mmCIF file of C-alpha atoms and ligand atoms in Angstrom:
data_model
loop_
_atom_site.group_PDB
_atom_site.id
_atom_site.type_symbol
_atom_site.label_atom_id
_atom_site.label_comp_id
_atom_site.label_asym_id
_atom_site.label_seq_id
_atom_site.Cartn_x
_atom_site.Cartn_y
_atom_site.Cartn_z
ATOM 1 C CA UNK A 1 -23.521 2.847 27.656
ATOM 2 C CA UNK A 2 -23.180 -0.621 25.720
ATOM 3 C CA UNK A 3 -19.938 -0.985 24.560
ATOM 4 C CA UNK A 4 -16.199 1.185 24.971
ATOM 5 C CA UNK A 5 -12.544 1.524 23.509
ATOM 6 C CA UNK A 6 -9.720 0.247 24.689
ATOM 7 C CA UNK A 7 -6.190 1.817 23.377
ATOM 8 C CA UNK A 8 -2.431 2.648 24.614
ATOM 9 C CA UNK A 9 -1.101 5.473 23.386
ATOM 10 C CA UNK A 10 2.653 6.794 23.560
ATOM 11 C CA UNK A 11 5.599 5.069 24.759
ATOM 12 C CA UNK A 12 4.881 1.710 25.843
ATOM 13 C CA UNK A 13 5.866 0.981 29.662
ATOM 14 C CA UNK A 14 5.028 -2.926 31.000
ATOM 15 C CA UNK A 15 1.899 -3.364 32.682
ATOM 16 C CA UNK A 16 0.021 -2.118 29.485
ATOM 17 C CA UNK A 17 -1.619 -5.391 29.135
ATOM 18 C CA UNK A 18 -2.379 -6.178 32.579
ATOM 19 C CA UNK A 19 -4.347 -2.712 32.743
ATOM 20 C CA UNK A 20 -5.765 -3.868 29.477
ATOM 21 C CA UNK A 21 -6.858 -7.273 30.326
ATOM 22 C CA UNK A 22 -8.408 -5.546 33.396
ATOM 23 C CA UNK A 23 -10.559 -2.928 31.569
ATOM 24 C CA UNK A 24 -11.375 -5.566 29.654
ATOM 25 C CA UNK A 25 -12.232 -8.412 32.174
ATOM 26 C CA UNK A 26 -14.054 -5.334 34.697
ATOM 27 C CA UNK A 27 -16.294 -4.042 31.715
ATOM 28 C CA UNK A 28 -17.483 -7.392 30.718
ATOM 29 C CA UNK A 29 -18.528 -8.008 34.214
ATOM 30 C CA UNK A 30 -20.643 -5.266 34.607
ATOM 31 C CA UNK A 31 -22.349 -6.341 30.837
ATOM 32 C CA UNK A 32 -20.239 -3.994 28.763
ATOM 33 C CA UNK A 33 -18.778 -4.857 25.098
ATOM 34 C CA UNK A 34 -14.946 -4.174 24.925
ATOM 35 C CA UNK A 35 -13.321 -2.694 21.499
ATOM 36 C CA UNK A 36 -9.023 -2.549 21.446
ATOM 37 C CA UNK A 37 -8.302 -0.151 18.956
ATOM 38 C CA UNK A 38 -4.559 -0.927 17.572
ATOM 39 C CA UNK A 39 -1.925 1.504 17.827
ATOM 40 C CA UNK A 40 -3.386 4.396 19.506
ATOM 41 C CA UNK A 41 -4.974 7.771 18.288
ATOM 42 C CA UNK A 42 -3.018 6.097 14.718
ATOM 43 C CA UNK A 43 -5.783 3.141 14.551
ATOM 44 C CA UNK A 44 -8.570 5.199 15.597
ATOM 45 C CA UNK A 45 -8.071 7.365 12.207
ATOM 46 C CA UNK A 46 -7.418 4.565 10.058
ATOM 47 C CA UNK A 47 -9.872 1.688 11.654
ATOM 48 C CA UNK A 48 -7.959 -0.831 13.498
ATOM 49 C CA UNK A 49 -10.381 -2.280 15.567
ATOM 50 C CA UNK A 50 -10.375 -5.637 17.369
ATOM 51 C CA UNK A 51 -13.494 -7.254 19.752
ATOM 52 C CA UNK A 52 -11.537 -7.970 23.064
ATOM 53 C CA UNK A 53 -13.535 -10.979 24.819
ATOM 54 C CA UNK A 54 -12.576 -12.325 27.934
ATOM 55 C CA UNK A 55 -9.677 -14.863 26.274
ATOM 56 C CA UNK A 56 -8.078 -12.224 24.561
ATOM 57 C CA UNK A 57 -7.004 -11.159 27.577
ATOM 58 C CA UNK A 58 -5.644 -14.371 28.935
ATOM 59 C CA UNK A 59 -2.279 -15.191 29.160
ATOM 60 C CA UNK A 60 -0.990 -11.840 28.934
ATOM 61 C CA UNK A 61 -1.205 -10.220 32.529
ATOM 62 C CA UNK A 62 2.786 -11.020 32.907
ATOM 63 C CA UNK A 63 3.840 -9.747 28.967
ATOM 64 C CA UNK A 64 5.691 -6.540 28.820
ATOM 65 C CA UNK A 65 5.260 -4.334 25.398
ATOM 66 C CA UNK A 66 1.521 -3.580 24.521
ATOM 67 C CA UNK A 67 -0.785 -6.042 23.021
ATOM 68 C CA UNK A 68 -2.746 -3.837 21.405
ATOM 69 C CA UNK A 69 0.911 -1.914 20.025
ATOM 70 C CA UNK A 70 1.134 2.063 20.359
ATOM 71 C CA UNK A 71 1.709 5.093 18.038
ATOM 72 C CA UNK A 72 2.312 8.684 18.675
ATOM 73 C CA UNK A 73 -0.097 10.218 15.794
ATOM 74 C CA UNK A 74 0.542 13.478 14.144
ATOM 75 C CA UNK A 75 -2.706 13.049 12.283
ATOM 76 C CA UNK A 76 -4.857 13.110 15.582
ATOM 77 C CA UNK A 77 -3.504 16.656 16.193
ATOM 78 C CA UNK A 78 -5.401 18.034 12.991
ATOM 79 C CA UNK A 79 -9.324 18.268 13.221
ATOM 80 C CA UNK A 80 -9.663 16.498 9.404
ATOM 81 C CA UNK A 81 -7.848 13.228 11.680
ATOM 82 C CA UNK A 82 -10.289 13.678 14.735
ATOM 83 C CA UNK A 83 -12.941 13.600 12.408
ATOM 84 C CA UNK A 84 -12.314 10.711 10.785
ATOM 85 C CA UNK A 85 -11.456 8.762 14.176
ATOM 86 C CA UNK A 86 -15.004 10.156 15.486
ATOM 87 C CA UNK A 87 -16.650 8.701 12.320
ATOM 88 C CA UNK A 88 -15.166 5.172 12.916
ATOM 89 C CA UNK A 89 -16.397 4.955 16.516
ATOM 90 C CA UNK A 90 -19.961 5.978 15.776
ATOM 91 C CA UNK A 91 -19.492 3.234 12.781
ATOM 92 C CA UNK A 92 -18.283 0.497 15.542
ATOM 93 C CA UNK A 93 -20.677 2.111 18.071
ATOM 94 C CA UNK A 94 -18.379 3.018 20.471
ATOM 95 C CA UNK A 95 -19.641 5.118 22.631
ATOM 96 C CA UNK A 96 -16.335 5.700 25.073
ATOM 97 C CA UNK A 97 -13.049 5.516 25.903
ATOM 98 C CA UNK A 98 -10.412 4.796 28.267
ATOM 99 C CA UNK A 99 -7.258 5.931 26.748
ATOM 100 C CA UNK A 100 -3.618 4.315 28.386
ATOM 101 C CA UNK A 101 -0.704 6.682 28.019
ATOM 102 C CA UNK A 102 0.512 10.063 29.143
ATOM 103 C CA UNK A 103 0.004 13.538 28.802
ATOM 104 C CA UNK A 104 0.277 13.956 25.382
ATOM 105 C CA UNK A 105 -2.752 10.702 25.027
ATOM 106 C CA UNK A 106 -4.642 12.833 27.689
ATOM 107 C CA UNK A 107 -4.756 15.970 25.673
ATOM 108 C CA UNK A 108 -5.793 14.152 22.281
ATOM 109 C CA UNK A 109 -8.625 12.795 24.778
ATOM 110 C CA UNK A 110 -9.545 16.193 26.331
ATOM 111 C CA UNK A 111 -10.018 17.703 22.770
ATOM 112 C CA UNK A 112 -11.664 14.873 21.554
ATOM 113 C CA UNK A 113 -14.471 15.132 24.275
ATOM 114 C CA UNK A 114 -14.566 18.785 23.520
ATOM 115 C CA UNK A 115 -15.229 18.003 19.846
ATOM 116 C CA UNK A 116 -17.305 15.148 19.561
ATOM 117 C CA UNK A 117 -18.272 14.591 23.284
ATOM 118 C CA UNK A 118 -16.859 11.274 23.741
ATOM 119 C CA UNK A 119 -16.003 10.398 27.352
ATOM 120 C CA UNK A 120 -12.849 9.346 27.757
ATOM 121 C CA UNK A 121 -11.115 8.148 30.874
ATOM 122 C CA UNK A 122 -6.962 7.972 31.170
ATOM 123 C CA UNK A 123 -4.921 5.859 33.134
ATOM 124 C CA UNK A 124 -1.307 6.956 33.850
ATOM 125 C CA UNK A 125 1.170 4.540 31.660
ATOM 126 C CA UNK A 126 4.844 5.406 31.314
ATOM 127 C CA UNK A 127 8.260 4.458 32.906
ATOM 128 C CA UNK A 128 8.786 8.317 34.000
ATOM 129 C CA UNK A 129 6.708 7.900 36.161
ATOM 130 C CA UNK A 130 6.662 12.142 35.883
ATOM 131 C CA UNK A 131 2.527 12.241 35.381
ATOM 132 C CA UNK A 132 0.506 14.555 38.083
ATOM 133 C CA UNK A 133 -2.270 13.122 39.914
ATOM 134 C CA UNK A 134 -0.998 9.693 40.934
ATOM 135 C CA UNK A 135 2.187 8.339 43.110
ATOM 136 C CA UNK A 136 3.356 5.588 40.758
ATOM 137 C CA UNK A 137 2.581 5.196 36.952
ATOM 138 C CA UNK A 138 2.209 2.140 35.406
ATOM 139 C CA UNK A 139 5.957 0.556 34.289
ATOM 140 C CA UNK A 140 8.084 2.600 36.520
ATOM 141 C CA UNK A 141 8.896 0.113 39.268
ATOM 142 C CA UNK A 142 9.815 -2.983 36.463
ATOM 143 C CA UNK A 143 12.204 -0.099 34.516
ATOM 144 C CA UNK A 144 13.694 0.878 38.315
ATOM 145 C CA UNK A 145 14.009 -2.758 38.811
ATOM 146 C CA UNK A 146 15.628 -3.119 35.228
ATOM 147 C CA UNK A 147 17.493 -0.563 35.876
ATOM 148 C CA UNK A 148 19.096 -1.720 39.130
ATOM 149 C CA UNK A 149 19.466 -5.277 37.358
ATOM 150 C CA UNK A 150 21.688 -3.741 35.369
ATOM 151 C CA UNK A 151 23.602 -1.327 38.305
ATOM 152 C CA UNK A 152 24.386 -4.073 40.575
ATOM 153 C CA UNK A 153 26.242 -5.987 37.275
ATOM 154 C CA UNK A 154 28.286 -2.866 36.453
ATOM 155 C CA UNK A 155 29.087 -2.579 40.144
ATOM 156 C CA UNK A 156 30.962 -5.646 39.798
ATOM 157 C CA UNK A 157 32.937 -5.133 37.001
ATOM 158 C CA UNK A 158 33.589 -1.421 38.608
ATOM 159 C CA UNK A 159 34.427 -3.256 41.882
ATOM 160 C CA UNK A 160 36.987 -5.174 39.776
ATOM 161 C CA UNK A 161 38.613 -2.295 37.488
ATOM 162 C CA UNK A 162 38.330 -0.053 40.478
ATOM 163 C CA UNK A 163 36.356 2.265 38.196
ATOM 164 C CA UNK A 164 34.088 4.893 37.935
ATOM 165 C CA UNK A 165 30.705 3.993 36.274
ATOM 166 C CA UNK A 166 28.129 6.859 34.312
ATOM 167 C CA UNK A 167 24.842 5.079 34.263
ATOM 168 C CA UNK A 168 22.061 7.122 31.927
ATOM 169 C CA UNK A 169 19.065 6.257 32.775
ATOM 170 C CA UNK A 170 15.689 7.270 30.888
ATOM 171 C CA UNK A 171 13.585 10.089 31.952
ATOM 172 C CA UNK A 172 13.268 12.393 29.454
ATOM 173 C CA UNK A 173 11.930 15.833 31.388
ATOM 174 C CA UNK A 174 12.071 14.115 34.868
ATOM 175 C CA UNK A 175 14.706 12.256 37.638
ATOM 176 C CA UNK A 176 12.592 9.733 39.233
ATOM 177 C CA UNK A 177 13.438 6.813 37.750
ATOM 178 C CA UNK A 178 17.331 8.004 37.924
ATOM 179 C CA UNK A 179 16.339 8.737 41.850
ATOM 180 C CA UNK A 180 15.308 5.602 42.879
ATOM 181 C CA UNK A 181 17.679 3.727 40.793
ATOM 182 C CA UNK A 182 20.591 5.739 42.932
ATOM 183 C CA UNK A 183 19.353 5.017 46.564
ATOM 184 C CA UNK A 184 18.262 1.269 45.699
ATOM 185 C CA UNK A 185 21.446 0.657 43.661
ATOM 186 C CA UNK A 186 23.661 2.452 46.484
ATOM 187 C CA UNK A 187 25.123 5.288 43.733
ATOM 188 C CA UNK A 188 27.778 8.272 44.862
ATOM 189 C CA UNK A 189 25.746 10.970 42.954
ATOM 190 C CA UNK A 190 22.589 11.150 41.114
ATOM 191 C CA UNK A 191 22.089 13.609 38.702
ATOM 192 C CA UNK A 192 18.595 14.696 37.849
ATOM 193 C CA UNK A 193 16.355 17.290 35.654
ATOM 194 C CA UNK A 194 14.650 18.759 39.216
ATOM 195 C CA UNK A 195 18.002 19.218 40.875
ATOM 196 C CA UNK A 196 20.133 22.308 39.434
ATOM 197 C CA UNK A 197 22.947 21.810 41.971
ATOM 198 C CA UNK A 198 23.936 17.903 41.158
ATOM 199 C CA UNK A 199 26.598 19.118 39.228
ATOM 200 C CA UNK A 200 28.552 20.636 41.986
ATOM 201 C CA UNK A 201 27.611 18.237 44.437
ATOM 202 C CA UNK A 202 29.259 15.783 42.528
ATOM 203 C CA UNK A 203 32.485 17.799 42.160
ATOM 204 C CA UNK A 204 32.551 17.585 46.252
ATOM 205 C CA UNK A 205 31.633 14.052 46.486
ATOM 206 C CA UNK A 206 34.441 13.000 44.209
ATOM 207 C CA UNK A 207 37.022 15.751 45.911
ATOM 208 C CA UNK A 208 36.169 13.972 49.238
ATOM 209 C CA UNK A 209 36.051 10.658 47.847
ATOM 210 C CA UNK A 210 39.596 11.353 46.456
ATOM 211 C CA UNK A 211 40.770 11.670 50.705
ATOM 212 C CA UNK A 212 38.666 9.008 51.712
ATOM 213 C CA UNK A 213 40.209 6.548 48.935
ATOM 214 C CA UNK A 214 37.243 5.102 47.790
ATOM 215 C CA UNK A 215 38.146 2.689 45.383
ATOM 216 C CA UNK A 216 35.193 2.656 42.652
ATOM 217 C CA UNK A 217 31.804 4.397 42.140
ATOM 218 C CA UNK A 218 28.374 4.634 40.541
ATOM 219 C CA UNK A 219 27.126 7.871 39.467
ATOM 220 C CA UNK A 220 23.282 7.598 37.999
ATOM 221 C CA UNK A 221 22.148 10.174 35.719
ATOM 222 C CA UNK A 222 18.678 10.770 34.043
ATOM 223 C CA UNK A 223 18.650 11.417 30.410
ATOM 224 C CA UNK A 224 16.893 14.538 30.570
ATOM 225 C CA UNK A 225 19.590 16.449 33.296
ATOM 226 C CA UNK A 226 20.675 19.694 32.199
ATOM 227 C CA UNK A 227 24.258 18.928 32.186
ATOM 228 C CA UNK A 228 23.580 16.579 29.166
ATOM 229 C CA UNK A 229 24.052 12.710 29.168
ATOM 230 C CA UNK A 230 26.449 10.456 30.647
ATOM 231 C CA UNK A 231 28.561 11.049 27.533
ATOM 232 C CA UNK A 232 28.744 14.565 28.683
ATOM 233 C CA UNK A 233 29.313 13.854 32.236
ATOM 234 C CA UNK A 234 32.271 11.742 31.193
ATOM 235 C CA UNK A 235 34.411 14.148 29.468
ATOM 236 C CA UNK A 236 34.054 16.643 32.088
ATOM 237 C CA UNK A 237 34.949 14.331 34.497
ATOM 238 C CA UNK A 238 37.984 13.031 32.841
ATOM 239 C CA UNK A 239 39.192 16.586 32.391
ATOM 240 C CA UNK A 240 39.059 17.309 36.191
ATOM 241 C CA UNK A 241 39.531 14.095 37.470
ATOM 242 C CA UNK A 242 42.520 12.881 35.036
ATOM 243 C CA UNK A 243 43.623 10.010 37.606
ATOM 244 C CA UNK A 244 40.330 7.784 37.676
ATOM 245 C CA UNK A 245 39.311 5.697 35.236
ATOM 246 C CA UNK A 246 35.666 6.330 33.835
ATOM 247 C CA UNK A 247 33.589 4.524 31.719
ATOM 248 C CA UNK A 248 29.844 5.371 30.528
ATOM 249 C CA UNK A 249 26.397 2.832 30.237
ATOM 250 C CA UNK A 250 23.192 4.037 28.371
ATOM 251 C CA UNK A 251 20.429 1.316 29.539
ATOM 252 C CA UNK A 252 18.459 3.222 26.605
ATOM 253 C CA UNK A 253 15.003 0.951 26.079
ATOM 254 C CA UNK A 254 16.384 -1.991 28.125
ATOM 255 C CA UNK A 255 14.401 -0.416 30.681
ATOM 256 C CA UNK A 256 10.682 -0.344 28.704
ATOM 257 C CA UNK A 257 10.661 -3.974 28.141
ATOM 258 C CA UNK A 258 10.533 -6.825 29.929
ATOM 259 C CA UNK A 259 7.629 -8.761 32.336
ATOM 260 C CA UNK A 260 5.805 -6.391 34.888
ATOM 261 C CA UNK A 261 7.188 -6.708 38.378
ATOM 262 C CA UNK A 262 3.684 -7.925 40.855
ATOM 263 C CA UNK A 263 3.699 -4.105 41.923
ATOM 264 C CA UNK A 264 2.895 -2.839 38.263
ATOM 265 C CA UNK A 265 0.942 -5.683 37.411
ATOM 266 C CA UNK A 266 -1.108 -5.015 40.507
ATOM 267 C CA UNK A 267 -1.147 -0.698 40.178
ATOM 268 C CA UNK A 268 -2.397 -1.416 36.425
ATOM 269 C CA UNK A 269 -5.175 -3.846 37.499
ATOM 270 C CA UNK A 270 -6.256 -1.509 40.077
ATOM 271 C CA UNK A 271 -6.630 1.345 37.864
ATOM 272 C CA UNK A 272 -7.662 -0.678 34.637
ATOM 273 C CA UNK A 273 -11.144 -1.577 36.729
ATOM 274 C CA UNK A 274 -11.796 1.607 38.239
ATOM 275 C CA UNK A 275 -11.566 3.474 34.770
ATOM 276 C CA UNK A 276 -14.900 1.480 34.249
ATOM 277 C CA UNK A 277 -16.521 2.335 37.011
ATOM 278 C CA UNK A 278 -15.515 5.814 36.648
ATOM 279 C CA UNK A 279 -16.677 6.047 33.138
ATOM 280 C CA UNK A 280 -20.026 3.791 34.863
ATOM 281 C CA UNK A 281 -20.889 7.126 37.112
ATOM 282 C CA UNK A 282 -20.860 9.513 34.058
ATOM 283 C CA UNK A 283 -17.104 10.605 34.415
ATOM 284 C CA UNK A 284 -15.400 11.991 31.877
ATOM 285 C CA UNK A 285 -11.977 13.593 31.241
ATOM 286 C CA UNK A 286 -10.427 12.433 34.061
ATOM 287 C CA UNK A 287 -7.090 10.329 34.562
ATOM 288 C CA UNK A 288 -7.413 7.485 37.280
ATOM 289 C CA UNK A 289 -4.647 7.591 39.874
ATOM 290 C CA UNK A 290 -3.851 6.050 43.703
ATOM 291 C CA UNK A 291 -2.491 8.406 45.958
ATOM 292 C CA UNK A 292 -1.782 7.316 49.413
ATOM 293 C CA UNK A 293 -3.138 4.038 48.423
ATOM 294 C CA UNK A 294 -6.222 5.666 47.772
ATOM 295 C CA UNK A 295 -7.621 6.026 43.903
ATOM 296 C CA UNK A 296 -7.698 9.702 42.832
ATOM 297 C CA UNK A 297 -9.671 11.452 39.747
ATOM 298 C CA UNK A 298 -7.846 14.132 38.665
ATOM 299 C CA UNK A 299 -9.373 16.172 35.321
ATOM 300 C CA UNK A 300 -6.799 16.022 32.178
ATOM 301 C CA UNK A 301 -6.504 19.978 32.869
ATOM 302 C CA UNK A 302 -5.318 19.953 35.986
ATOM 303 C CA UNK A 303 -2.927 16.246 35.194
ATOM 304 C CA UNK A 304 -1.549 18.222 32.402
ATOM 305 C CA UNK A 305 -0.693 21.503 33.285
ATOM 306 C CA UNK A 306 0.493 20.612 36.938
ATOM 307 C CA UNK A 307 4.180 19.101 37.353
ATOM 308 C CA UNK A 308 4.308 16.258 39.932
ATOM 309 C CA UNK A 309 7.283 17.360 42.299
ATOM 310 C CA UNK A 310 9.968 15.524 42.880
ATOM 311 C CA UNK A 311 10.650 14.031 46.547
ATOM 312 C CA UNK A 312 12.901 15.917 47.966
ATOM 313 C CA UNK A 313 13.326 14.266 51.173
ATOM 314 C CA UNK A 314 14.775 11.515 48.216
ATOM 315 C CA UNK A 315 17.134 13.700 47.040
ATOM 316 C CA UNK A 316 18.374 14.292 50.356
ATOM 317 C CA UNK A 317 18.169 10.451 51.252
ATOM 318 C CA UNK A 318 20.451 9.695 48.680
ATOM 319 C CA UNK A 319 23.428 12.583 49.444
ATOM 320 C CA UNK A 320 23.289 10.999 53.014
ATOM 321 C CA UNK A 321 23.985 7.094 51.991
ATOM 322 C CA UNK A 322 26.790 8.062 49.506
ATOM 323 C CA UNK A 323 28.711 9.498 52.404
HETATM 324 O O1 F6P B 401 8.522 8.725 28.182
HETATM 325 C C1 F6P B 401 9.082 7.464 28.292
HETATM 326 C C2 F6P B 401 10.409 7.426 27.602
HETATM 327 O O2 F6P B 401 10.905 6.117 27.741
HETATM 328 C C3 F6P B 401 11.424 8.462 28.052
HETATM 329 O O3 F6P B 401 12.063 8.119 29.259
HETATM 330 C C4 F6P B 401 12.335 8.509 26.865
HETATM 331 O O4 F6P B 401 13.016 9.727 26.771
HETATM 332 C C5 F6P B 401 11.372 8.368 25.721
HETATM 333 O O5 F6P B 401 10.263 7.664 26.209
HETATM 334 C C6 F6P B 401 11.956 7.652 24.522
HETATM 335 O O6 F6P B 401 11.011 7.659 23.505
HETATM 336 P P1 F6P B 401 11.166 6.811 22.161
HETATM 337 O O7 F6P B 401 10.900 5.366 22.503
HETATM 338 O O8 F6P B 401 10.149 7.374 21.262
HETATM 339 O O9 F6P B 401 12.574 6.990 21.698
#
């Protein structure tokens, strides 16, 4: 193997380019030629290919965003668009790939390999941090951190109005982000995809909150919870609860931007060099994670069709502390 791809694929997260500067900087150590392809599966098809030397990676280890940009591609999900990004690797003699996204970047990968039998390694990049197979993807702690940036300025205008605060956070199918933003920004409720009973434990923390007089609050709420949005939330809320006075955020994409905090920046580097050296000992199809510190192949099938569970023991953490 001579020379590989480099791409991001799917929502952006921060820590893109550190992993990318680190597949980059690993594979030219061990002799390898580096190739970014732009804008994901999108470039591949139409040819948007860029030599990555070792300055094209400097200066951007602490840049949120993606370097090399990202696309979701509807074209890569026909075989007439695999085809044509298979013929533009073999033209740029690209021989495999390590593909930076989620599970919608690994299955374009898996298929690919099954078509044209190009390796491809993943590595776990998105602020859900909801992808099987490692403990933290890459961007989730700078969008928590974002997040609570944000949580501990509402608190004080909440402190001041003696109001109730809705905070949406994102997480589109999942509640960690919306977790660990509650128990680090010290939140009454959290209300999450994984947890079906948020809604009524909310009902009873605000009925005893109404004895114990306290005199403001922060509920957090994922995106993706079943009850619908903080907008939602709200008007139930000031149905039941006509005497307190409620007021909804959406952080929205505040939280995908922004410079990597040293934990993402140091996750991506870790698993930006080991995709080389995993695609080095002939692996293929296989998303690089760390679990218990520890890095972890997993194969796409099993990082796709398995659903990384929620801690519960979080869940239960944060009831506690809102006492
Ligand atoms: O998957 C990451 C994520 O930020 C989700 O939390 C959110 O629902 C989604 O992407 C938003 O996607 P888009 O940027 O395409 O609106």
């Amino acid at each position: 193997m001579k020379r590989i791809g480099v791409f991001t694929s799917g929502g952006d997260a921060p820590g893109m380019n550190a992993c990318v500067r680190a597949v980059v900087r690993t594979a030219i150590y061990e002799g390898l030629e580096v190739v970014g392809i732009k804008r994901g599966y999108a470039g591949m098809i139409e040819g948007e290919f860029v030599p990555l030397h070792l300055n094209s990676v400097a200066n951007i280890i602490q840049r949120g965003g993606t370097f090399l940009k990202t696309a979701r591609s509807a074209e890569f999900m026909t075989p007439e668009g695999r085809e044509k990004a298979y013929r533009n690797l073999k033209k740029k003699g690209i021989e495999a790939l390590v593909c930076i996204g989620g599970n919608g970047s690994y299955t374009g990968a898996k298929i690919f390999y099954e078509e044209f039998g190009i390796p491809s390694v993943g590595l776990p990049g998105t602020i859900d941090n909801d992808l099987y197979g490692t403990d933290y993807t890459i961007g989730f702690d700078t969008a928590v951190n974002t997040a609570l940036d944000a949580i501990d300025r509402i608190r004080d205008t909440a402190h001041s109005h003696e109001r109730v605060f809705i905070v949406e956070v994102m997480g589109r199918d999942s509640g960690f982000i919306a977790l660990d933003v509650a128990i680090g920004g010290g939140a009454e409720a959290v209300m999450i995809p994984e947890d079906l009973e948020d809604w009524d434990k909310l009902l009873k923390q605000f009925h005893r909150d109404g004895k114990r007089k306290k005199s403001f609050s922060i509920i957090v709420i994922a995106e993706g919870d079943e009850q619908g949005g903080a907008l939602v939330v709200e008007q139930k809320m000031k149905k039941l609860f006509p005497e307190l006075k409620i007021r909804s955020t959406i952080l929205g994409h505040v939280q995908r931007g922004g410079s990597p905090t040293s934990r993402d920046r140091v996750l991506a580097s870790r698993l930006g060099s080991q995709a080389v050296y995993a695609l080095l000992d002939g692996q293929t199809s296989v998303t690089v994670g760390i679990v218990n510190d520890e890095i972890k192949l997993t194969s796409f099938e099993e990082a796709i069709s398995k659903k990384k569970e929620i801690p519960k023991h979080l869940i239960q953490l944060a009831e506690i502390l809102a006492i």
